[in-house]
XYZ file of C-alpha atoms in Angstrom:
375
model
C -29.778 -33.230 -16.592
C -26.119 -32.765 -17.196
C -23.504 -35.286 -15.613
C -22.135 -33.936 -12.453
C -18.633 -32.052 -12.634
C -16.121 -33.181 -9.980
C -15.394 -30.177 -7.597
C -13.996 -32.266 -5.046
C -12.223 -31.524 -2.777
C -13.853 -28.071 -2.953
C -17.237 -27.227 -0.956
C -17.546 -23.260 -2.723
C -16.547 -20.821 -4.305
C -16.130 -16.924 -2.960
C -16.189 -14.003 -5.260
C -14.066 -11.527 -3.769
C -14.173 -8.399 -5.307
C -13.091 -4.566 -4.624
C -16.518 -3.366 -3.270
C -17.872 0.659 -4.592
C -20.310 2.253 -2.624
C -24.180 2.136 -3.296
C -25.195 5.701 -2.426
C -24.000 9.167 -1.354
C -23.384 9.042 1.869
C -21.397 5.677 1.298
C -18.887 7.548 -0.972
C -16.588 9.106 2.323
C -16.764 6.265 4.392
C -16.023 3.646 1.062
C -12.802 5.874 0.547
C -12.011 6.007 4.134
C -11.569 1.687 3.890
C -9.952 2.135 0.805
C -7.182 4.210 2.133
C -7.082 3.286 5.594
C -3.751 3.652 7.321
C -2.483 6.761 4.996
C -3.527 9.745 6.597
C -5.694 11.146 4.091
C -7.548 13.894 5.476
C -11.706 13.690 4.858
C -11.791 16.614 2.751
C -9.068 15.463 0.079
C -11.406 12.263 0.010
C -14.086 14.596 -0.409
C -12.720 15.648 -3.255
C -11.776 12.265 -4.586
C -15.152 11.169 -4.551
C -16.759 13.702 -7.036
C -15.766 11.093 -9.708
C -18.901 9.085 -7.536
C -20.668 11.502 -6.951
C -21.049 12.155 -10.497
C -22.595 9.092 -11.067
C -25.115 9.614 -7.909
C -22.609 8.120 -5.549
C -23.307 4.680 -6.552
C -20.604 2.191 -7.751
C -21.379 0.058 -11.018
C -19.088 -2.792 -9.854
C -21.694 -4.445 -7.082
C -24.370 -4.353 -9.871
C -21.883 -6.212 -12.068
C -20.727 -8.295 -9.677
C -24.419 -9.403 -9.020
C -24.543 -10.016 -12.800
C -21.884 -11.717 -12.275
C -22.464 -14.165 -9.852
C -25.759 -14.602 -11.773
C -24.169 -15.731 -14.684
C -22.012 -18.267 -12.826
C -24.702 -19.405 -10.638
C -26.455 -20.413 -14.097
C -23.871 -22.080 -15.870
C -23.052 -24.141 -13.170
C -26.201 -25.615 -12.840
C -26.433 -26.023 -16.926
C -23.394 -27.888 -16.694
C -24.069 -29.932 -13.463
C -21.323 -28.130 -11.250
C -22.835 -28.187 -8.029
C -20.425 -25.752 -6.071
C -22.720 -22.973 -4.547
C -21.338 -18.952 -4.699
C -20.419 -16.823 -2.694
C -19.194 -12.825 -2.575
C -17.621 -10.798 -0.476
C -15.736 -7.158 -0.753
C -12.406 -5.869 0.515
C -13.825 -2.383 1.224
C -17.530 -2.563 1.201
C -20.418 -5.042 2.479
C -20.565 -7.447 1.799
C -17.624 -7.253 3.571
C -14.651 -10.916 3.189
C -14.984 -11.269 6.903
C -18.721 -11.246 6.980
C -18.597 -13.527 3.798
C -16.198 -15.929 5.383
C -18.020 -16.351 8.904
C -21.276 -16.949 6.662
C -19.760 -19.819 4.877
C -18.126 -21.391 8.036
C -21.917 -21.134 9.828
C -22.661 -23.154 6.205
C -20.085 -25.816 6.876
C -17.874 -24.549 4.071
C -14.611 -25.591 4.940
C -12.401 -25.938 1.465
C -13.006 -23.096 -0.318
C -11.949 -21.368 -3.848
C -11.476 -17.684 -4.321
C -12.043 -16.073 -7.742
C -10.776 -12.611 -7.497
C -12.089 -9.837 -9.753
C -8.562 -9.262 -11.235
C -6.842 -10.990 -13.785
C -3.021 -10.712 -13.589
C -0.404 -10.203 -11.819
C 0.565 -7.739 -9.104
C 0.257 -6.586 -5.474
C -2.889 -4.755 -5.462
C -4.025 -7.227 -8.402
C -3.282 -10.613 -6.396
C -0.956 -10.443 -2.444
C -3.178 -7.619 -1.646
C -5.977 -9.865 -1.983
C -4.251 -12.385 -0.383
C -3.592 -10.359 2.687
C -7.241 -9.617 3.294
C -7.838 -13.257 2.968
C -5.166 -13.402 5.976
C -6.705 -10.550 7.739
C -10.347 -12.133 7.875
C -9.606 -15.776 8.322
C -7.295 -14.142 11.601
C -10.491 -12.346 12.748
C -12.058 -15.774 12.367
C -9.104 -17.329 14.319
C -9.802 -15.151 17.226
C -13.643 -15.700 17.532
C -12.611 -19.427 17.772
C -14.690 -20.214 14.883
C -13.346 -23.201 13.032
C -10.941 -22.141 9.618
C -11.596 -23.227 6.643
C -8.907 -23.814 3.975
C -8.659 -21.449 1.011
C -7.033 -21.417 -2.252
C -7.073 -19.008 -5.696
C -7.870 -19.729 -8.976
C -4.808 -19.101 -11.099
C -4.284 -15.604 -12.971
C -7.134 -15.969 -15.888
C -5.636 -13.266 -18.157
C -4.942 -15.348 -20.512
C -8.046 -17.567 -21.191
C -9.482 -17.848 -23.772
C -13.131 -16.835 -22.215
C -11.722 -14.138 -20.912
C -9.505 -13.040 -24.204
C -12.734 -13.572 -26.703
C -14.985 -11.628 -25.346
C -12.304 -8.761 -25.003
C -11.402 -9.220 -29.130
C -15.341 -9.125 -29.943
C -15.610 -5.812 -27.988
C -12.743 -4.416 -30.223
C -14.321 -5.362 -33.314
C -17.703 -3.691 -32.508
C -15.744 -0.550 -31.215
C -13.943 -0.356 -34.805
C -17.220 -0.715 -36.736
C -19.047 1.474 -34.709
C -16.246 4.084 -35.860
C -17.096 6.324 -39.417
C -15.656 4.140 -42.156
C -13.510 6.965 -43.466
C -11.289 6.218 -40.192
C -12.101 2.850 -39.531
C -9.020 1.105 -41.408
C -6.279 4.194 -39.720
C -7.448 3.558 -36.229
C -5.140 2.868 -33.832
C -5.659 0.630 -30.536
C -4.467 1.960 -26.776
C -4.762 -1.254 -24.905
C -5.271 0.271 -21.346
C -4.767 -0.909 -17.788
C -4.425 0.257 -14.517
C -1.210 1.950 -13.637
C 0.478 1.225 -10.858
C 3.911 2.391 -9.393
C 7.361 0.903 -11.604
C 8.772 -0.450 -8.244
C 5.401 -2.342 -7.809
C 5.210 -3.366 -11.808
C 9.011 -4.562 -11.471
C 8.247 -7.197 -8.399
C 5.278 -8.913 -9.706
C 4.962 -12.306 -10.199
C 7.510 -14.721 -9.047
C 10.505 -13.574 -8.273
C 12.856 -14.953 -10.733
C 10.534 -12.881 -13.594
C 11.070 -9.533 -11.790
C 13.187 -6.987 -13.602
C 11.531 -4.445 -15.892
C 7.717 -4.341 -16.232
C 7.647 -7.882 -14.334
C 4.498 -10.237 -15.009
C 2.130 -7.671 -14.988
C 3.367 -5.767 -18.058
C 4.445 -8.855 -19.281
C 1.058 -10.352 -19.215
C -0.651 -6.974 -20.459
C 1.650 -7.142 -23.562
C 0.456 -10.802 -24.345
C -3.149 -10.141 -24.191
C -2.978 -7.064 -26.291
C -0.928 -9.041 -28.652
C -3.551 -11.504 -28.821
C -6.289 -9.413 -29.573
C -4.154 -6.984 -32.256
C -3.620 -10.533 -33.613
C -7.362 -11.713 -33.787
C -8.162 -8.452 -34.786
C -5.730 -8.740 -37.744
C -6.622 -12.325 -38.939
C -10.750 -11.766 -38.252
C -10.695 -8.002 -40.361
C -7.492 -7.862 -42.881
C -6.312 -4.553 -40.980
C -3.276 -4.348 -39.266
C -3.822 -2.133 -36.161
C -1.152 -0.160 -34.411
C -1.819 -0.565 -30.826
C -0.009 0.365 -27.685
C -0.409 -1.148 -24.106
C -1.290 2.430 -22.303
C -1.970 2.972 -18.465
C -4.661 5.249 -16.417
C -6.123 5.571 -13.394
C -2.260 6.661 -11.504
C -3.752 7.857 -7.841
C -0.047 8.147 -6.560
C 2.189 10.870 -5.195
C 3.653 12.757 -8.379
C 7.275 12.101 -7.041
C 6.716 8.418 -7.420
C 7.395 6.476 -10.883
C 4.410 5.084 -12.371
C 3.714 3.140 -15.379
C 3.503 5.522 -18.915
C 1.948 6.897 -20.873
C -1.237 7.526 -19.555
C -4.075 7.156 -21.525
C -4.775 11.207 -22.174
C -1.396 11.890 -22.781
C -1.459 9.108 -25.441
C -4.499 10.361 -27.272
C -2.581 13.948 -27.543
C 0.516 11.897 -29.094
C -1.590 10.320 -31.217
C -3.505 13.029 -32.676
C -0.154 14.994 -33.284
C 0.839 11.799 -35.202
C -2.176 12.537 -37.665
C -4.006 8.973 -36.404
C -7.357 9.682 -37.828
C -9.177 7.323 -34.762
C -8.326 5.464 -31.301
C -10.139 2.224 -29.894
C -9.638 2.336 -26.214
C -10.162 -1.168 -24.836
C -9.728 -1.481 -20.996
C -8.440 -5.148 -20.919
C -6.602 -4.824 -17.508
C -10.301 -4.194 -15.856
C -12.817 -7.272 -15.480
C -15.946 -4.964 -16.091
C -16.951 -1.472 -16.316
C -16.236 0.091 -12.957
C -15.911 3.462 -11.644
C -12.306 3.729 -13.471
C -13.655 2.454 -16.812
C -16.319 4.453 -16.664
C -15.039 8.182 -15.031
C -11.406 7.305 -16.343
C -11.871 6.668 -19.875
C -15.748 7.274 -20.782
C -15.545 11.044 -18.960
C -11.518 12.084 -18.974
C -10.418 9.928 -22.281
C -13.072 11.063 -24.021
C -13.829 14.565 -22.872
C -9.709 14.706 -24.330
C -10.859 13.250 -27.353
C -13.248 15.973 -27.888
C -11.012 18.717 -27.133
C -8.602 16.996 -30.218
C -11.118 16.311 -32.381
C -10.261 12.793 -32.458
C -12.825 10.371 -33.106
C -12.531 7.358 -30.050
C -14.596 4.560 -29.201
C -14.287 2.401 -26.053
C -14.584 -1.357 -26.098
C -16.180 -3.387 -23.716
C -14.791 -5.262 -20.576
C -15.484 -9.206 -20.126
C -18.158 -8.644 -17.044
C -20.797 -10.742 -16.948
C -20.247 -12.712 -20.729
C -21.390 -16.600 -20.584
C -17.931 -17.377 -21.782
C -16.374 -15.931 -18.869
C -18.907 -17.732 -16.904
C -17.665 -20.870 -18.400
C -13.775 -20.397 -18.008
C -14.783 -20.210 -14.240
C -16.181 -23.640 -14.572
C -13.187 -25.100 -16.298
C -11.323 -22.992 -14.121
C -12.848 -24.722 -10.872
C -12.675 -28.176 -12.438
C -9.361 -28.289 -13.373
C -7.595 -26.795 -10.128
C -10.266 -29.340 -8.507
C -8.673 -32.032 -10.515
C -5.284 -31.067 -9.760
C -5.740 -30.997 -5.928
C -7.261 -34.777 -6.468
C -3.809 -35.641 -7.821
C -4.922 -35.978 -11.725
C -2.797 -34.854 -14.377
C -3.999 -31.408 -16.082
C -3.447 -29.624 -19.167
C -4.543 -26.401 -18.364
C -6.261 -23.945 -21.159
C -3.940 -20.612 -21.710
C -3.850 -18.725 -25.125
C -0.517 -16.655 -26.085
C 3.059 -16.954 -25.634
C 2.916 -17.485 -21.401
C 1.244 -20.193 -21.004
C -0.771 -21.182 -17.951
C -0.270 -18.809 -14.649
C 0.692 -20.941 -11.244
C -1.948 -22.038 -8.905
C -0.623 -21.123 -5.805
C 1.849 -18.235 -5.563
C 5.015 -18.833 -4.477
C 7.072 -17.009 -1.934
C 8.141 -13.661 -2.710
C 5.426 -13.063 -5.862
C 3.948 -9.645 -5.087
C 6.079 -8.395 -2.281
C 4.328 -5.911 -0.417
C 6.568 -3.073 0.958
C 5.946 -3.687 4.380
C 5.656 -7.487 4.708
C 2.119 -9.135 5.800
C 0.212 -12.213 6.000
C -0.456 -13.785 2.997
C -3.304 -16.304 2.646
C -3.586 -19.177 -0.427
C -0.367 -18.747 -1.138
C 2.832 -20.827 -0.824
C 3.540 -18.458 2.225
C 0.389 -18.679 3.995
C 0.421 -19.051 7.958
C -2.620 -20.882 7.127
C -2.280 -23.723 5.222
């Protein structure tokens, strides 16, 4: 058996994820919590979730997730962690509350969130945070005992998350013909999100243009152009790209989207594209609609040969930078000094987010944050 790992002070860990619906008739009422409070009217989310419905209404991300919390489940018991797991979703069962009222009835009561996003930014990290607010409040008011709750740092730059990403570029360039292999270019792509948003994330005295989150982006795609470079003797163009924009078209987002890229770089005379989705954890509905369906069906229309990389999901070396993950923030709550693992030119993300990282528009409750009401 494996020595123990010291978790202490920490009794679990919770999963908390997005959520996709499992089915049809889940598809409506999944968008409905997803844009609660915004008026949409049921047929424009009708319409919205054909990019579902083309996949039989089911969501890949619960699957994953359940790979996911397979794969942590057993490496922490092949390295003697002994921190049980727990997951909940912000917009579809198992729903955070439901999650959270489990693990009090469990006598959980100091308790580590790994969210399924990896860097910086409102919807990425506060908006999290605010459901964590939301269900620990609805916890508050059954008079059910809170427990304490604090987030792993931003992993983005790990080195269990980063390898996986670099080995999934180097099978999606050899998988190419070799006559385009060595002129292939690499559109680093992440979700885009509106430049007001993007220009407030992280803490507050890194806000200006692009803030942490395209900040971060850059450094991981830098990392794996890098890796790329050293592991194959080709030095790849590559551009950090954006898809996925859902807002209104008189709002700035984050350019150029991925299609519009592909187009650019075809008129260039690029003779191939990798697309590798590093700002997504695994291959959701957006990885898989966005850029296996759109991307590609644009790639077609070029003539452009593409080939998509694959996200971290469920890879045992993710599962292990959990582990070291939960160890060292464990260690640093104990009062021991840490030297925490980060690749790149950042270093190490914060472990609890200070005041005014994130804003939200209209302010909220934050929880596991330096702002929380419930510390």
């Amino acid at each position: 058996m494996p020595d123990a790992l010291d978790a202490t002070p920490y009794d679990a860990l919770l999963l908390l994820s997005f959520g996709g619906p499992e089915g049809p008739d889940d598809v409506v009422p999944f968008l409905e919590n997803v844009t609660r409070g915004r008026g949409i009217p049921k047929e424009r989310l009708k319409e919205v979730g054909q990019h579902y419905f083309l996949f039989g209404g089911v969501s890949p991300i619960n699957d994953q997730n359940r790979a996911l919390l397979d794969a942590l489940r057993k490496d922490f018991a092949e390295h003697g962690l002994q921190l049980p797991v727990y997951w909940g979703n912000r917009n579809w069962a198992p729903y955070l509350t439901d999650t959270l009222r489990e693990m009090v009835a469990d006598g959980r009561r100091r308790i580590l969130v790994l969210a399924t996003s990896a860097y910086a930014s409102y919807s990425g990290c506060r908006q999290y945070r605010e459901n964590l607010a939301d269900a620990l409040a609805a916890l508050r008011d059954e008079g059910l005992e809170l427990p304490r709750i604090d987030k792993l740092r931003h992993y983005f730059n790990h080195p269990g998350f980063v390898e996986p990403m670099i080995d999934g570029v180097l099978r999606a360039l050899e998988d190419l013909p070799e006559d385009v292999r060595a002129g292939a270019h690499l559109a680093f792509t992440t979700h885009s999100i509106p430049t007001a948003a993007a220009d407030t994330s992280g803490p507050v005295e890194g806000h200006g243009e692009g803030g942490a989150y395209v900040e971060q982006h850059l450094d991981v795609a830098r990392l794996i152009a890098d890796a790329v470079r050293e592991r194959t003797g080709v030095d790849h163009p590559w551009r950090l790209v954006y898809q996925s924009r859902s807002g209104a078209p008189h709002i700035p987002w984050l350019e150029p989207d991925i299609c519009d890229h592909l187009e650019e770089r075809h008129a260039a005379g690029v003779p191939a594209v990798v697309m590798a989705p590093i700002g997504f954890v695994s291959d959701h509905m957006e990885v898989l609609y966005d850029l296996d369906t759109e991307a590609k069906a644009k790639a077609e229309e070029l003539g452009l040969p593409v080939r998509r990389s694959a996200t971290v999901g469920a890879d045992p070396r993710f599962a292990a930078a959990v582990r070291e993950l939960i160890v060292e923030r464990a260690a640093v709550e104990r009062g021991q000094e840490v030297t925490p693992c980060a690749l790149g030119a950042l270093g190490a993300s914060h472990n609890v987010c200070p005041a005014g990282c994130c804003p939200a528009r209209a302010p909220r409750p934050a929880a596991a944050g330096a702002d929380s009401p419930y510390a």
